[in-house]
Coordinates of C-alpha atoms in Angstrom, one line a residue:
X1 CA 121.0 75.6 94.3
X2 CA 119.4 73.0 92.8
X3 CA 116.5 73.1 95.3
X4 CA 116.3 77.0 95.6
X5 CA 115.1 77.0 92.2
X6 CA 112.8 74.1 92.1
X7 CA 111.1 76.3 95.4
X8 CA 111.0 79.4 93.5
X9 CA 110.0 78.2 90.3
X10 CA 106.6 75.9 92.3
X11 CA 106.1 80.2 93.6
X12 CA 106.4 82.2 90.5
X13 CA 104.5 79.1 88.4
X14 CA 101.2 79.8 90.5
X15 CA 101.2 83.4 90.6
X16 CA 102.1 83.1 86.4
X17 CA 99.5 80.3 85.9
X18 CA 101.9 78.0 84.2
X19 CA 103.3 74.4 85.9
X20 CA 106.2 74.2 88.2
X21 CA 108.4 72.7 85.2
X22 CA 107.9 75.4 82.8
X23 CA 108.5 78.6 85.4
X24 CA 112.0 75.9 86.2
X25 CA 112.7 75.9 82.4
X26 CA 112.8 79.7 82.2
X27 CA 114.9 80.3 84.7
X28 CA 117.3 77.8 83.6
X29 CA 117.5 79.8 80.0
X30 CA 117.7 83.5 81.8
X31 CA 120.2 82.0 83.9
X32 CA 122.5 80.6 80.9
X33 CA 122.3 84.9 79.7
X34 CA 119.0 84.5 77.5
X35 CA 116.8 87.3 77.3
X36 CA 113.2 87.3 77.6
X37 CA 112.2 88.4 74.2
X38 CA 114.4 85.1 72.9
X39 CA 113.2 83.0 75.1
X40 CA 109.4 84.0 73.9
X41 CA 110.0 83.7 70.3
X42 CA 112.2 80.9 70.1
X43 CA 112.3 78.7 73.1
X44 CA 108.4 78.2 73.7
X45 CA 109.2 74.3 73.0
X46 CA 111.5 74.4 76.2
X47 CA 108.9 76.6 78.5
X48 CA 106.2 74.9 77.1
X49 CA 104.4 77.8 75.5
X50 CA 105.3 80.7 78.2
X51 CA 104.1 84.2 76.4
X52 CA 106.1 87.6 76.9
X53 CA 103.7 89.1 79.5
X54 CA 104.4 85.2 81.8
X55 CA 108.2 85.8 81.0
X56 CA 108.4 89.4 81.9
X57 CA 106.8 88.7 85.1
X58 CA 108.8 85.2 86.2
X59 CA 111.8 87.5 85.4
X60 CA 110.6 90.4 87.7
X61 CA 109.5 88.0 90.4
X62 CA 113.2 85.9 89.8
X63 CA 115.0 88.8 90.4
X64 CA 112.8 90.1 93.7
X65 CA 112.3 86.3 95.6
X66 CA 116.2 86.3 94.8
X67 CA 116.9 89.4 96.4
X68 CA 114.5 88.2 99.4
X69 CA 116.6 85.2 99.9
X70 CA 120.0 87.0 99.9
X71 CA 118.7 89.3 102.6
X72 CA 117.0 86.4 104.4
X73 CA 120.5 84.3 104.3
X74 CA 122.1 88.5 105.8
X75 CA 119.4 88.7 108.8
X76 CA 119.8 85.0 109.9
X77 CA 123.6 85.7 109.6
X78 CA 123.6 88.6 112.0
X79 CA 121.0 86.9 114.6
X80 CA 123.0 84.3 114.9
X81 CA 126.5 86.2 115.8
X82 CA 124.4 88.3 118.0
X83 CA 123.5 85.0 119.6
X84 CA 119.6 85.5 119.8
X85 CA 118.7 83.1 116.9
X86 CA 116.1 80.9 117.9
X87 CA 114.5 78.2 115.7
X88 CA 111.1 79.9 116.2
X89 CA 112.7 83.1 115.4
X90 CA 114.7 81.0 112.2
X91 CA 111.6 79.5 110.8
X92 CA 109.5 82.9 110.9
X93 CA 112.1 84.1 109.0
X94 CA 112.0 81.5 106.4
X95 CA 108.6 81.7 105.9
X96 CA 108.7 85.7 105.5
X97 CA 107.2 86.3 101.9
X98 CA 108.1 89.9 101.6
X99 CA 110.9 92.6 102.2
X100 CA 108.7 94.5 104.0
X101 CA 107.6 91.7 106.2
X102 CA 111.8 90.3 106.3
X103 CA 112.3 93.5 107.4
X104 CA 109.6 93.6 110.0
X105 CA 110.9 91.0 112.0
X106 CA 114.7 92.0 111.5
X107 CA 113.9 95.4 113.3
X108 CA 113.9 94.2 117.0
X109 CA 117.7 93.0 115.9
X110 CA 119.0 95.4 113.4
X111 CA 122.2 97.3 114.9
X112 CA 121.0 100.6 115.5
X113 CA 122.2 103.8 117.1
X114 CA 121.7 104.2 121.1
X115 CA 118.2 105.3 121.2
X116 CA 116.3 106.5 123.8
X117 CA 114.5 103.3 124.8
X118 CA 117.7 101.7 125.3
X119 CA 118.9 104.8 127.1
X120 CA 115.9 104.4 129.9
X121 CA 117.0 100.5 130.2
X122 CA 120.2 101.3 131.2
X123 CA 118.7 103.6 134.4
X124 CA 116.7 100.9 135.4
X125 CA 113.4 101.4 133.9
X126 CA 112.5 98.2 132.1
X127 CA 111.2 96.7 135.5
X128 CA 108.6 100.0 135.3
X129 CA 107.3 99.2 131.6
X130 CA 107.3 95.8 132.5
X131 CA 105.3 96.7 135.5
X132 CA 103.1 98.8 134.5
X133 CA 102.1 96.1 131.6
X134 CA 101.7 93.6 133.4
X135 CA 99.2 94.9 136.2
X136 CA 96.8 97.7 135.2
X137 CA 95.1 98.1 138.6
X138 CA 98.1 100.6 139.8
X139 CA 98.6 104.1 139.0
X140 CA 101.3 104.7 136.6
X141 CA 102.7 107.4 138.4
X142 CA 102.3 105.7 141.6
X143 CA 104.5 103.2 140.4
X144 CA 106.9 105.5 139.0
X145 CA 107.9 107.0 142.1
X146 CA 109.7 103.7 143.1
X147 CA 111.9 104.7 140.2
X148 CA 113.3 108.1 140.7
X149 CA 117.0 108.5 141.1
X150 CA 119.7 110.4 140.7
X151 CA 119.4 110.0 136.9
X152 CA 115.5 110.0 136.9
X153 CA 114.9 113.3 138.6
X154 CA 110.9 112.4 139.1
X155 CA 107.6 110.2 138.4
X156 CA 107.3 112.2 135.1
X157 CA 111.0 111.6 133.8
X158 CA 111.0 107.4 135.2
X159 CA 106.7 107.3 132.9
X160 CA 108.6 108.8 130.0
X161 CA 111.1 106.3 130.0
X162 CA 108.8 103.7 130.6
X163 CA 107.2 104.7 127.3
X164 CA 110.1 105.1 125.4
X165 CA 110.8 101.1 126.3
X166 CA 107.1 100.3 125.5
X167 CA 106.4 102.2 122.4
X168 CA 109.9 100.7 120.8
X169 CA 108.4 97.3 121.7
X170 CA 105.6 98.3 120.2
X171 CA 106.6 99.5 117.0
X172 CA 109.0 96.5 116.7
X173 CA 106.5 93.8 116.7
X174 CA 106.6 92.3 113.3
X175 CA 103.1 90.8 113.3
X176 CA 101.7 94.1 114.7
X177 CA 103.0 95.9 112.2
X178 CA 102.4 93.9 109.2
X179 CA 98.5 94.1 110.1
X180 CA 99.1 98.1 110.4
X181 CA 100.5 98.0 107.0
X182 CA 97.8 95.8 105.6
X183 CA 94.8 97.9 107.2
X184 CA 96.6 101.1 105.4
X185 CA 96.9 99.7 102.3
X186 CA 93.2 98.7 102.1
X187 CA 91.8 101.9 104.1
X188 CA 94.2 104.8 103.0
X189 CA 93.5 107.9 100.4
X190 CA 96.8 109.4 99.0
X191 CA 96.4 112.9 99.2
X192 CA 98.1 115.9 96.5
X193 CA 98.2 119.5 97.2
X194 CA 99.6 122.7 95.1
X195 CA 102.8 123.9 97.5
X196 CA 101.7 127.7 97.9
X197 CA 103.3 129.7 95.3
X198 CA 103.6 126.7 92.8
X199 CA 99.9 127.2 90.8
X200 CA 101.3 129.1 87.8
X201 CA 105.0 127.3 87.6
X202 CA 103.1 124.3 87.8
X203 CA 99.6 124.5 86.0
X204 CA 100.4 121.5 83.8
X205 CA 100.0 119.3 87.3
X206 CA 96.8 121.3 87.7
X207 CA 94.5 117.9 87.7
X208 CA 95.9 117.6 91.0
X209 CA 95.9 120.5 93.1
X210 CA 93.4 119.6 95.8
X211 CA 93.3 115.6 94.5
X212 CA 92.2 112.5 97.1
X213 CA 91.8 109.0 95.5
X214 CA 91.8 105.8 97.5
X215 CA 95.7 104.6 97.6
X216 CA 95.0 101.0 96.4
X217 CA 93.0 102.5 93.0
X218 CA 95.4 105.0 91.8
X219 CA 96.4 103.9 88.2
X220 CA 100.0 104.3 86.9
X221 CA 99.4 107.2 84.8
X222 CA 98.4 109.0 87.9
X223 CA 100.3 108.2 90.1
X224 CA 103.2 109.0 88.1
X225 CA 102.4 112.3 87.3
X226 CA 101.6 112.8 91.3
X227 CA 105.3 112.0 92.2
X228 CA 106.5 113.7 89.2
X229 CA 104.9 116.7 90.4
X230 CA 106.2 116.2 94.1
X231 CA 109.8 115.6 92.9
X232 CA 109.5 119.1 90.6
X233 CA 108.1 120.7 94.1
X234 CA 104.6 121.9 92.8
X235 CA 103.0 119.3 95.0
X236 CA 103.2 117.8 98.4
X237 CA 102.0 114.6 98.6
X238 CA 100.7 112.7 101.8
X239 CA 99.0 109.1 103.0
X240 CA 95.9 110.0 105.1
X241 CA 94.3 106.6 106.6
X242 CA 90.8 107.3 109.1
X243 CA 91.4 110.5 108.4
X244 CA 87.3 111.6 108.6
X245 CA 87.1 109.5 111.8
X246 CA 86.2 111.2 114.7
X247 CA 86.4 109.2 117.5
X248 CA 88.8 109.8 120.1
X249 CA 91.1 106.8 119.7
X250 CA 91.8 106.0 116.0
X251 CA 91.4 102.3 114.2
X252 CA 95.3 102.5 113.9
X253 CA 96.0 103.2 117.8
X254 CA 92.9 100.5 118.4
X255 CA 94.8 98.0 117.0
X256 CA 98.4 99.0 118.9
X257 CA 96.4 98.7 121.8
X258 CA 94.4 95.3 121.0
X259 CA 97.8 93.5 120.5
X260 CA 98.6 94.5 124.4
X261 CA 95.1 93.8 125.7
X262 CA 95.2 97.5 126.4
X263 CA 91.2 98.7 126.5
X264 CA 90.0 98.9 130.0
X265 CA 88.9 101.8 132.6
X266 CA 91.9 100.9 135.2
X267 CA 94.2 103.5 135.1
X268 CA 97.2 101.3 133.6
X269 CA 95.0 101.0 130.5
X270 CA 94.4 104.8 130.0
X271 CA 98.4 105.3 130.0
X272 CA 98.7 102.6 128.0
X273 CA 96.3 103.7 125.4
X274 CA 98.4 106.9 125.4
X275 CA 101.5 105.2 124.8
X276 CA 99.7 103.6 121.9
X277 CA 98.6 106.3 120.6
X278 CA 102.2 108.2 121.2
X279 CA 103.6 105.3 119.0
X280 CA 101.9 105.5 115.8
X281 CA 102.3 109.1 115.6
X282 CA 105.7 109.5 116.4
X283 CA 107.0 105.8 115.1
X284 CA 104.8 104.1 113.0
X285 CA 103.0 106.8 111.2
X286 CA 106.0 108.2 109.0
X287 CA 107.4 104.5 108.3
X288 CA 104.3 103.5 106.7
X289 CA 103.3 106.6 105.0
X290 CA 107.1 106.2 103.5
X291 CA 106.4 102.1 102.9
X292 CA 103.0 102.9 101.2
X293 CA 104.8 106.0 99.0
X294 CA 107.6 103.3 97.7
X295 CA 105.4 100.7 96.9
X296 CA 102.8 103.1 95.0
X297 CA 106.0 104.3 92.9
X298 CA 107.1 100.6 92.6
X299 CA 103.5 99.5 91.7
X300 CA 103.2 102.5 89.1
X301 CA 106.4 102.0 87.3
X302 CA 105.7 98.2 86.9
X303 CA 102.1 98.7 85.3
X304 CA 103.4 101.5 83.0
X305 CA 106.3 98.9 82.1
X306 CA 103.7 96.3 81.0
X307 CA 101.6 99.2 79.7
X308 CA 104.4 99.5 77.1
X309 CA 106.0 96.7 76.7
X310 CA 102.2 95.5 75.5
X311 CA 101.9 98.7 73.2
X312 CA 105.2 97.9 71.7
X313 CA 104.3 94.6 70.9
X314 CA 101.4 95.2 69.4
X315 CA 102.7 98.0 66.9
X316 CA 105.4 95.5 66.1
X317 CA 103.1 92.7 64.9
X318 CA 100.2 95.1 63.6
X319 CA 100.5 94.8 60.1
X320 CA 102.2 97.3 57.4
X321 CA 100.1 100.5 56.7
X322 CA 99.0 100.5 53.1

């Protein structure tokens, strides 16, 4: 216990600014059922001068690394009874410094229903997606034909379960889809539009009736009143990413592809470029889009938090009118 707060406390100290033994100090007073206002106004010889604004976030960021680790301690538990924990695989999860990216590499492992990838494994269609992976020279559907069955009426029915074993692979790699999640969150616009019908009902979300700003750059205020709107059903809100980018093969499916070395003119690569492109609009796309949505409300409710707890703050010390 000891040495799970002397590592979180050395994290939240340098994202706070403060030393390693103050950020350890707070803790141990919010731990012994001190509250944060106290602890700024009459404990500051124990945290060694640790304002509100430093002890509202070490709070926020206590409560979320604690949360991470308790998930962490979950994931490791069921990897190892599924008997596929590996150290590699145990010390990429110790080093995960997210949810999301905890959660990233959980996915290959998380119980899940019987989906169709696992589905065209059982009739014998791995060896194909491993195939057709492996050497791009062949014709997909050349190769296919090796696999029809009983089960697996033709070439078409064996390629589609090839690709439902290779786009779950690929929407499964952690690392690939943490640098998805990064490019989005740098390159994507969040998007509001008046639902049809909803322009008089809702005229007090007027602002944003036809409304594109850059995801990363939407203050709280805004985005608020965005998911406001959406949750009263006079807007629909969406995450558009390359959106004005005409090319034939997006940035997104460009990077799918990259991470398999899939690029070339043989004919492997051109159905592998499909599958990549098959995987971020019918897997990755939606998870994102609903990633980026929760971490815009997350990131909005936080600001307008500090927003007022700093308002507050200052009416409460301004002095007395008159």
């Amino acid at each position: 216990m000891a040495s799970d707060i002397k590592r979180i406390a050395a994290i939240i100290a340098a994202e706070i600014g403060a030393r390693p033994e103050q950020a350890a100090a707070a803790i141990g007073l919010l731990d012994e059922g001190a509250t944060v206002p106290f602890v700024a106004r009459y404990r500051k010889e124990v945290t060694g001068g640790l304002d509100d604004t430093q002890l509202r976030d070490l709070s926020e960021r206590l409560a979320y690394l604690r949360e991470l680790d308790a998930r962490r301690e979950t994931i490791v538990s069921s990897i190892r009874e599924q008997g596929k924990l590996t150290e590699e695989l145990e010390a990429k999860i110790a080093a995960a410094a997210t949810k999301a990216e905890l959660e990233d590499i959980y996915l290959p492992y998380k119980p899940k229903r019987r989906t169709k990838a696992e589905i065209a494994r059982e009739r014998g269609l791995g060896p194909l997606a491993e195939a057709i992976l492996a050497d791009r020279s062949k014709a997909p559907a050349e190769l296919a034909l090796a696999y029809v069955t009983e089960e697996v009426t033709d070439a078409k029915a064996a390629l589609e379960g090839a690709r439902d074993i290779l786009s779950e692979q690929f929407a499964e790699n952690a690392d690939l889809v943490g640098k998805l999640r990064a490019y989005m969150k740098e390159r994507a616009f969040l998007r509001a539009k008046v639902v049809d019908g909803k322009q008089e009902a809702g005229a007090k979300f007027a602002d944003y009736f036809d409304h594109v700003e850059r995801w990363s750059g939407v203050p709280s205020h805004r985005a608020l009143a965005m998911l406001r709107g959406r949750n009263e059903e006079v807007l629909s809100l969406d995450i558009e990413v390359d959106a004005d980018d005409q090319s034939p093969v997006k940035p997104v499916e460009r990077m799918i592809a990259n991470a398999y070395a899939i690029g070339g003119s043989l004919p492997g690569d051109k159905w592998l470029m499909e599958v990549a492109g098959w995987t971020w609009r019918i897997k990755l796309s939606l998870h994102l889009t609903l990633d980026l949505m929760r971490d815009l409300r997350e990131r909005a409710e936080d600001e307008a938090i500090h927003v007022f707890a700093r308002n507050l703050k200052d009416l409460l010390l301004a002095a007395p009118a008159g």
